[in-house]
PDB file of C-alpha atoms in Angstrom:
ATOM      1  CA  UNK J   1      -6.530  11.458  -0.821  1.00 37.00           C
ATOM      2  CA  UNK J   2      -4.714   8.963  -2.957  1.00 39.00           C
ATOM      3  CA  UNK J   3      -0.831   8.732  -3.385  1.00 39.00           C
ATOM      4  CA  UNK J   4       1.679   6.248  -4.517  1.00 38.00           C
ATOM      5  CA  UNK J   5       3.470   5.058  -1.388  1.00 41.00           C
ATOM      6  CA  UNK J   6       6.248   2.339  -1.569  1.00 41.00           C
ATOM      7  CA  UNK J   7       7.882   1.594   1.803  1.00 42.00           C
ATOM      8  CA  UNK J   8      10.287  -1.111   3.057  1.00 40.00           C
ATOM      9  CA  UNK J   9      10.999  -1.068   6.717  1.00 41.00           C
ATOM     10  CA  UNK J  10      13.052  -3.528   8.713  1.00 41.00           C
ATOM     11  CA  UNK J  11      12.983  -4.152  12.427  1.00 41.00           C
ATOM     12  CA  UNK J  12      15.546  -6.388  14.257  1.00 43.00           C
ATOM     13  CA  UNK J  13      14.451  -7.577  17.667  1.00 45.00           C
ATOM     14  CA  UNK J  14      15.963 -10.222  19.790  1.00 46.00           C
ATOM     15  CA  UNK J  15      16.818 -11.409  23.253  1.00 41.00           C
ATOM     16  CA  UNK J  16      20.443 -10.106  22.760  1.00 40.00           C
ATOM     17  CA  UNK J  17      19.253  -6.747  21.510  1.00 44.00           C
ATOM     18  CA  UNK J  18      17.192  -6.530  24.714  1.00 45.00           C
ATOM     19  CA  UNK J  19      20.048  -7.410  26.965  1.00 45.00           C
ATOM     20  CA  UNK J  20      18.691 -10.829  27.545  1.00 43.00           C
ATOM     21  CA  UNK J  21      20.432 -14.126  27.112  1.00 45.00           C
ATOM     22  CA  UNK J  22      19.175 -16.498  24.396  1.00 46.00           C
ATOM     23  CA  UNK J  23      17.015 -19.437  25.832  1.00 45.00           C
ATOM     24  CA  UNK J  24      19.172 -22.445  26.344  1.00 41.00           C
ATOM     25  CA  UNK J  25      17.745 -25.436  24.379  1.00 43.00           C
ATOM     26  CA  UNK J  26      19.215 -28.713  24.816  1.00 41.00           C
ATOM     27  CA  UNK J  27      18.428 -29.941  21.265  1.00 53.00           C
ATOM     28  CA  UNK J  28      19.059 -26.613  19.711  1.00 54.00           C
ATOM     29  CA  UNK J  29      16.560 -24.014  18.758  1.00 60.00           C
ATOM     30  CA  UNK J  30      13.441 -24.935  16.533  1.00 82.00           C
ATOM     31  CA  UNK J  31      12.292 -21.818  14.852  1.00 90.00           C
ATOM     32  CA  UNK J  32       8.657 -21.323  13.803  1.00 91.00           C
ATOM     33  CA  UNK J  33       6.410 -18.669  12.112  1.00 93.00           C
ATOM     34  CA  UNK J  34       3.023 -18.036  10.577  1.00 95.00           C
ATOM     35  CA  UNK J  35       1.340 -15.620   8.190  1.00 96.00           C
ATOM     36  CA  UNK J  36      -1.916 -14.302   7.108  1.00 97.00           C
ATOM     37  CA  UNK J  37      -2.895 -12.108   4.172  1.00 97.00           C
ATOM     38  CA  UNK J  38      -5.512 -10.375   6.373  1.00 96.00           C
ATOM     39  CA  UNK J  39      -8.277 -10.806   9.053  1.00 96.00           C
ATOM     40  CA  UNK J  40     -11.336  -8.822  10.371  1.00 96.00           C
ATOM     41  CA  UNK J  41     -12.715  -8.903  13.657  1.00 96.00           C
ATOM     42  CA  UNK J  42     -15.119  -5.938  14.374  1.00 96.00           C
ATOM     43  CA  UNK J  43     -18.354  -5.154  16.060  1.00 95.00           C
ATOM     44  CA  UNK J  44     -20.605  -2.632  14.033  1.00 94.00           C
ATOM     45  CA  UNK J  45     -24.418  -1.951  14.880  1.00 87.00           C
ATOM     46  CA  UNK J  46     -24.685  -4.967  17.053  1.00 87.00           C
ATOM     47  CA  UNK J  47     -23.121  -7.161  14.278  1.00 91.00           C
ATOM     48  CA  UNK J  48     -20.048  -9.207  15.011  1.00 94.00           C
ATOM     49  CA  UNK J  49     -18.030  -9.644  11.745  1.00 94.00           C
ATOM     50  CA  UNK J  50     -15.034 -12.121  11.907  1.00 94.00           C
ATOM     51  CA  UNK J  51     -13.127 -13.661   9.082  1.00 93.00           C
ATOM     52  CA  UNK J  52     -10.375 -15.451  10.915  1.00 92.00           C
ATOM     53  CA  UNK J  53      -6.833 -15.408   9.327  1.00 95.00           C
ATOM     54  CA  UNK J  54      -7.167 -15.454   5.479  1.00 96.00           C
ATOM     55  CA  UNK J  55      -4.758 -17.706   3.646  1.00 97.00           C
ATOM     56  CA  UNK J  56      -2.795 -18.587   6.895  1.00 96.00           C
ATOM     57  CA  UNK J  57       0.286 -20.639   6.645  1.00 96.00           C
ATOM     58  CA  UNK J  58       2.582 -22.019   9.124  1.00 94.00           C
ATOM     59  CA  UNK J  59       6.231 -23.356   9.193  1.00 92.00           C
ATOM     60  CA  UNK J  60       4.770 -26.636  10.435  1.00 90.00           C
ATOM     61  CA  UNK J  61       2.139 -26.630   7.538  1.00 92.00           C
ATOM     62  CA  UNK J  62       0.507 -25.912   5.528  1.00 96.00           C
ATOM     63  CA  UNK J  63       3.394 -23.940   4.221  1.00 96.00           C
ATOM     64  CA  UNK J  64       1.465 -22.198   1.476  1.00 97.00           C
ATOM     65  CA  UNK J  65      -2.041 -20.759   1.259  1.00 97.00           C
ATOM     66  CA  UNK J  66      -4.170 -18.527  -0.933  1.00 97.00           C
ATOM     67  CA  UNK J  67      -7.314 -16.663  -0.984  1.00 96.00           C
ATOM     68  CA  UNK J  68      -9.422 -15.253  -3.853  1.00 95.00           C
ATOM     69  CA  UNK J  69     -10.774 -12.682  -1.654  1.00 91.00           C
ATOM     70  CA  UNK J  70     -14.365 -11.523  -1.019  1.00 91.00           C
ATOM     71  CA  UNK J  71     -16.423  -8.937   0.982  1.00 89.00           C
ATOM     72  CA  UNK J  72     -17.594  -8.996   4.537  1.00 88.00           C
ATOM     73  CA  UNK J  73     -20.874  -7.119   3.795  1.00 82.00           C
ATOM     74  CA  UNK J  74     -20.305  -3.375   3.919  1.00 86.00           C
ATOM     75  CA  UNK J  75     -17.277  -3.601   6.211  1.00 93.00           C
ATOM     76  CA  UNK J  76     -14.537  -4.587   4.072  1.00 95.00           C
ATOM     77  CA  UNK J  77     -13.436  -6.358   0.672  1.00 96.00           C
ATOM     78  CA  UNK J  78     -10.258  -8.194   0.033  1.00 97.00           C
ATOM     79  CA  UNK J  79      -8.701  -9.127  -3.099  1.00 96.00           C
ATOM     80  CA  UNK J  80      -6.357 -11.923  -3.867  1.00 97.00           C
ATOM     81  CA  UNK J  81      -3.957 -12.924  -1.201  1.00 97.00           C
ATOM     82  CA  UNK J  82      -1.233 -15.431  -0.619  1.00 98.00           C
ATOM     83  CA  UNK J  83       1.237 -16.610   2.029  1.00 98.00           C
ATOM     84  CA  UNK J  84       4.318 -18.711   2.255  1.00 98.00           C
ATOM     85  CA  UNK J  85       5.957 -20.148   5.341  1.00 97.00           C
ATOM     86  CA  UNK J  86       9.202 -22.172   5.386  1.00 95.00           C
ATOM     87  CA  UNK J  87      11.870 -23.582   7.682  1.00 92.00           C
ATOM     88  CA  UNK J  88      15.439 -24.101   6.563  1.00 90.00           C
ATOM     89  CA  UNK J  89      17.675 -25.598   9.247  1.00 85.00           C
ATOM     90  CA  UNK J  90      17.276 -23.277  12.251  1.00 85.00           C
ATOM     91  CA  UNK J  91      15.751 -20.393  10.099  1.00 92.00           C
ATOM     92  CA  UNK J  92      12.062 -19.815   9.577  1.00 94.00           C
ATOM     93  CA  UNK J  93      10.742 -17.279   7.110  1.00 96.00           C
ATOM     94  CA  UNK J  94       7.305 -15.887   6.525  1.00 97.00           C
ATOM     95  CA  UNK J  95       5.902 -14.006   3.634  1.00 98.00           C
ATOM     96  CA  UNK J  96       2.226 -12.730   3.343  1.00 98.00           C
ATOM     97  CA  UNK J  97       0.410 -10.148   1.098  1.00 97.00           C
ATOM     98  CA  UNK J  98      -2.670  -9.091  -0.752  1.00 97.00           C
ATOM     99  CA  UNK J  99      -4.068  -6.612  -3.116  1.00 97.00           C
ATOM    100  CA  UNK J 100      -7.176  -4.378  -3.705  1.00 97.00           C
ATOM    101  CA  UNK J 101      -8.284  -4.110  -0.244  1.00 97.00           C
ATOM    102  CA  UNK J 102     -11.159  -1.704   0.599  1.00 97.00           C
ATOM    103  CA  UNK J 103     -12.867  -0.767   4.011  1.00 96.00           C
ATOM    104  CA  UNK J 104     -16.230   0.937   3.667  1.00 95.00           C
ATOM    105  CA  UNK J 105     -17.222   0.707   7.355  1.00 95.00           C
ATOM    106  CA  UNK J 106     -16.312   4.245   8.110  1.00 96.00           C
ATOM    107  CA  UNK J 107     -18.781   5.708   5.440  1.00 95.00           C
ATOM    108  CA  UNK J 108     -21.820   4.981   7.589  1.00 94.00           C
ATOM    109  CA  UNK J 109     -20.427   7.374  10.235  1.00 94.00           C
ATOM    110  CA  UNK J 110     -19.424  10.061   7.729  1.00 95.00           C
ATOM    111  CA  UNK J 111     -15.850   8.785   7.182  1.00 95.00           C
ATOM    112  CA  UNK J 112     -13.867   7.865   4.097  1.00 96.00           C
ATOM    113  CA  UNK J 113     -13.326   4.636   2.462  1.00 97.00           C
ATOM    114  CA  UNK J 114      -9.842   3.092   3.341  1.00 97.00           C
ATOM    115  CA  UNK J 115      -8.159   1.515   0.278  1.00 97.00           C
ATOM    116  CA  UNK J 116      -4.734  -0.221   0.055  1.00 97.00           C
ATOM    117  CA  UNK J 117      -3.947  -1.367  -3.530  1.00 97.00           C
ATOM    118  CA  UNK J 118      -1.107  -3.635  -2.511  1.00 97.00           C
ATOM    119  CA  UNK J 119       0.612  -4.846   0.615  1.00 97.00           C
ATOM    120  CA  UNK J 120       2.956  -7.290   2.223  1.00 97.00           C
ATOM    121  CA  UNK J 121       4.681  -8.363   5.297  1.00 97.00           C
ATOM    122  CA  UNK J 122       7.463 -10.717   6.025  1.00 97.00           C
ATOM    123  CA  UNK J 123       9.833 -11.874   8.788  1.00 96.00           C
ATOM    124  CA  UNK J 124      12.666 -14.156   9.282  1.00 96.00           C
ATOM    125  CA  UNK J 125      14.284 -15.678  12.387  1.00 93.00           C
ATOM    126  CA  UNK J 126      17.940 -14.790  13.263  1.00 87.00           C
ATOM    127  CA  UNK J 127      20.484 -16.347  15.666  1.00 81.00           C
ATOM    128  CA  UNK J 128      19.253 -14.054  18.465  1.00 81.00           C
ATOM    129  CA  UNK J 129      15.861 -12.819  17.301  1.00 90.00           C
ATOM    130  CA  UNK J 130      13.629 -11.976  14.292  1.00 93.00           C
ATOM    131  CA  UNK J 131      13.624  -9.337  11.631  1.00 93.00           C
ATOM    132  CA  UNK J 132      10.534  -8.017   9.854  1.00 94.00           C
ATOM    133  CA  UNK J 133       9.786  -6.109   6.578  1.00 94.00           C
ATOM    134  CA  UNK J 134       6.719  -4.318   5.267  1.00 95.00           C
ATOM    135  CA  UNK J 135       5.843  -2.923   1.920  1.00 94.00           C
ATOM    136  CA  UNK J 136       2.536  -1.013   0.747  1.00 94.00           C
ATOM    137  CA  UNK J 137       1.431   0.571  -2.369  1.00 94.00           C
ATOM    138  CA  UNK J 138      -1.229   3.209  -3.326  1.00 94.00           C
ATOM    139  CA  UNK J 139      -3.491   4.185  -0.450  1.00 96.00           C
ATOM    140  CA  UNK J 140      -6.677   6.063  -0.217  1.00 96.00           C
ATOM    141  CA  UNK J 141      -8.670   7.651   2.520  1.00 96.00           C
ATOM    142  CA  UNK J 142      -5.556   8.619   4.522  1.00 95.00           C
ATOM    143  CA  UNK J 143      -1.981   9.915   3.788  1.00 91.00           C
ATOM    144  CA  UNK J 144       1.436   8.688   4.890  1.00 90.00           C
ATOM    145  CA  UNK J 145       5.088  10.168   4.290  1.00 88.00           C
ATOM    146  CA  UNK J 146       7.146   8.698   1.627  1.00 84.00           C
ATOM    147  CA  UNK J 147       9.412   7.168   4.352  1.00 85.00           C
ATOM    148  CA  UNK J 148       7.355   5.323   7.057  1.00 87.00           C
ATOM    149  CA  UNK J 149       8.889   4.584  10.405  1.00 91.00           C
ATOM    150  CA  UNK J 150       7.928   1.637  12.553  1.00 92.00           C
ATOM    151  CA  UNK J 151       4.503   1.925  14.069  1.00 95.00           C
ATOM    152  CA  UNK J 152       3.467   4.911  12.252  1.00 96.00           C
ATOM    153  CA  UNK J 153       0.013   5.975  13.430  1.00 96.00           C
ATOM    154  CA  UNK J 154      -2.605   7.981  11.380  1.00 96.00           C
ATOM    155  CA  UNK J 155      -5.893   9.071  13.073  1.00 96.00           C
ATOM    156  CA  UNK J 156      -9.078   9.483  10.993  1.00 96.00           C
ATOM    157  CA  UNK J 157     -11.120  12.152  12.601  1.00 94.00           C
ATOM    158  CA  UNK J 158     -14.975  12.657  12.502  1.00 92.00           C
ATOM    159  CA  UNK J 159     -16.104  11.093  15.809  1.00 88.00           C
ATOM    160  CA  UNK J 160     -18.210  12.683  18.481  1.00 88.00           C
ATOM    161  CA  UNK J 161     -16.547  15.275  20.774  1.00 86.00           C
ATOM    162  CA  UNK J 162     -13.475  15.187  18.502  1.00 88.00           C
ATOM    163  CA  UNK J 163     -12.581  11.581  18.939  1.00 92.00           C
ATOM    164  CA  UNK J 164     -11.483   9.482  15.972  1.00 96.00           C
ATOM    165  CA  UNK J 165     -13.324   7.159  13.688  1.00 97.00           C
ATOM    166  CA  UNK J 166     -10.331   5.118  13.235  1.00 97.00           C
ATOM    167  CA  UNK J 167      -6.557   4.712  13.959  1.00 97.00           C
ATOM    168  CA  UNK J 168      -4.425   3.327  11.155  1.00 98.00           C
ATOM    169  CA  UNK J 169      -0.985   1.927  12.123  1.00 97.00           C
ATOM    170  CA  UNK J 170       1.405   1.182   9.142  1.00 96.00           C
ATOM    171  CA  UNK J 171       4.405  -0.958   9.569  1.00 95.00           C
ATOM    172  CA  UNK J 172       3.265  -2.271  12.933  1.00 96.00           C
ATOM    173  CA  UNK J 173       5.637  -4.298  15.226  1.00 94.00           C
ATOM    174  CA  UNK J 174       4.253  -6.260  18.194  1.00 92.00           C
ATOM    175  CA  UNK J 175       6.629  -7.834  20.658  1.00 90.00           C
ATOM    176  CA  UNK J 176       6.106  -9.629  23.976  1.00 87.00           C
ATOM    177  CA  UNK J 177       7.179  -8.066  27.260  1.00 85.00           C
ATOM    178  CA  UNK J 178       9.730  -9.069  28.376  1.00 86.00           C
ATOM    179  CA  UNK J 179      11.253  -9.478  24.753  1.00 86.00           C
ATOM    180  CA  UNK J 180      12.087 -13.081  23.814  1.00 87.00           C
ATOM    181  CA  UNK J 181      13.338 -12.698  20.245  1.00 90.00           C
ATOM    182  CA  UNK J 182       9.760 -13.295  18.594  1.00 91.00           C
ATOM    183  CA  UNK J 183       7.745 -10.592  16.850  1.00 93.00           C
ATOM    184  CA  UNK J 184       4.562 -10.055  14.840  1.00 95.00           C
ATOM    185  CA  UNK J 185       4.614  -7.593  11.762  1.00 96.00           C
ATOM    186  CA  UNK J 186       1.477  -6.018  10.364  1.00 97.00           C
ATOM    187  CA  UNK J 187       1.659  -4.147   7.065  1.00 97.00           C
ATOM    188  CA  UNK J 188      -1.754  -2.334   8.055  1.00 98.00           C
ATOM    189  CA  UNK J 189      -3.634  -2.361  11.271  1.00 98.00           C
ATOM    190  CA  UNK J 190      -6.999  -0.460  11.303  1.00 98.00           C
ATOM    191  CA  UNK J 191      -8.639  -0.003  14.715  1.00 97.00           C
ATOM    192  CA  UNK J 192     -12.217   1.309  14.768  1.00 97.00           C
ATOM    193  CA  UNK J 193     -13.146   3.916  17.170  1.00 96.00           C
ATOM    194  CA  UNK J 194     -10.036   3.684  19.413  1.00 95.00           C
ATOM    195  CA  UNK J 195     -11.488   6.202  22.000  1.00 93.00           C
ATOM    196  CA  UNK J 196     -14.721   4.417  22.023  1.00 92.00           C
ATOM    197  CA  UNK J 197     -17.765   4.860  19.924  1.00 91.00           C
ATOM    198  CA  UNK J 198     -20.580   3.027  17.927  1.00 93.00           C
ATOM    199  CA  UNK J 199     -18.053   0.485  16.498  1.00 94.00           C
ATOM    200  CA  UNK J 200     -14.922  -1.493  17.760  1.00 96.00           C
ATOM    201  CA  UNK J 201     -12.584  -4.003  16.623  1.00 96.00           C
ATOM    202  CA  UNK J 202      -9.530  -4.620  14.394  1.00 97.00           C
ATOM    203  CA  UNK J 203      -8.714  -5.181  10.716  1.00 97.00           C
ATOM    204  CA  UNK J 204      -5.305  -6.398   9.830  1.00 97.00           C
ATOM    205  CA  UNK J 205      -3.568  -6.467   6.309  1.00 98.00           C
ATOM    206  CA  UNK J 206      -0.447  -8.637   5.946  1.00 97.00           C
ATOM    207  CA  UNK J 207       0.630 -10.390   9.080  1.00 97.00           C
ATOM    208  CA  UNK J 208       3.808 -12.246   9.546  1.00 97.00           C
ATOM    209  CA  UNK J 209       4.966 -13.746  12.917  1.00 95.00           C
ATOM    210  CA  UNK J 210       8.355 -15.343  13.742  1.00 95.00           C
ATOM    211  CA  UNK J 211       9.972 -17.006  16.785  1.00 93.00           C
ATOM    212  CA  UNK J 212      13.533 -18.125  16.750  1.00 91.00           C
ATOM    213  CA  UNK J 213      13.413 -20.307  19.842  1.00 85.00           C
ATOM    214  CA  UNK J 214      10.472 -22.531  19.963  1.00 72.00           C
ATOM    215  CA  UNK J 215       7.316 -23.910  18.228  1.00 58.00           C
ATOM    216  CA  UNK J 216       4.160 -22.233  19.046  1.00 51.00           C
ATOM    217  CA  UNK J 217       5.799 -19.222  20.631  1.00 51.00           C
ATOM    218  CA  UNK J 218       5.245 -16.488  18.018  1.00 52.00           C
ATOM    219  CA  UNK J 219       3.145 -13.768  19.537  1.00 55.00           C
ATOM    220  CA  UNK J 220      -0.426 -13.286  18.367  1.00 59.00           C
ATOM    221  CA  UNK J 221      -2.022  -9.912  17.468  1.00 56.00           C
ATOM    222  CA  UNK J 222      -3.653  -8.307  20.716  1.00 50.00           C
ATOM    223  CA  UNK J 223      -7.239  -9.235  21.334  1.00 48.00           C
TER     224      UNK J 223
END
């Protein structure tokens, strides 16, 4: 089912919000961030398909990146994508997005093609933490409400014994435990056979990661 979905969601997470003191840095905080228009890391029929982070930018450079897209066999196809990372004083900002994504990997198991016409993710650091935003356009192969909360999860049925072919999380926010003010925001996260099955792995669309308190500390997506 296809539908026009426009959503902008914001998450504000930080040390202060978690009841923790901000890290004490003698020379003041040095924020950082990185972004990617998408990535694939899946195992299907004993074939490992990995793209790495497409069009990856970093506040320490390169600060901009673009990808013309392309296909990964019959797993997924990415359209144009771009990212921008910047630092202005103590504030780091990240913007990442892409268009015309399609994943056909579930079709071999009797599932639908998953399509996302446009998507973007962004984040910026604040005095005590980081904030993230997400936007997606028309989707196909699954449905979402007009207003999407953080970490909204959709299961694609069709696996053996009632299991899911995939779990799709929209507006996903990943934070470390204990919270340190950093976060990673994904516009879309597709996990293959989350309950086990003939395929495994993850596909991410639009990733933005920010850390207000130190270089290299922005969390990575889960392995």
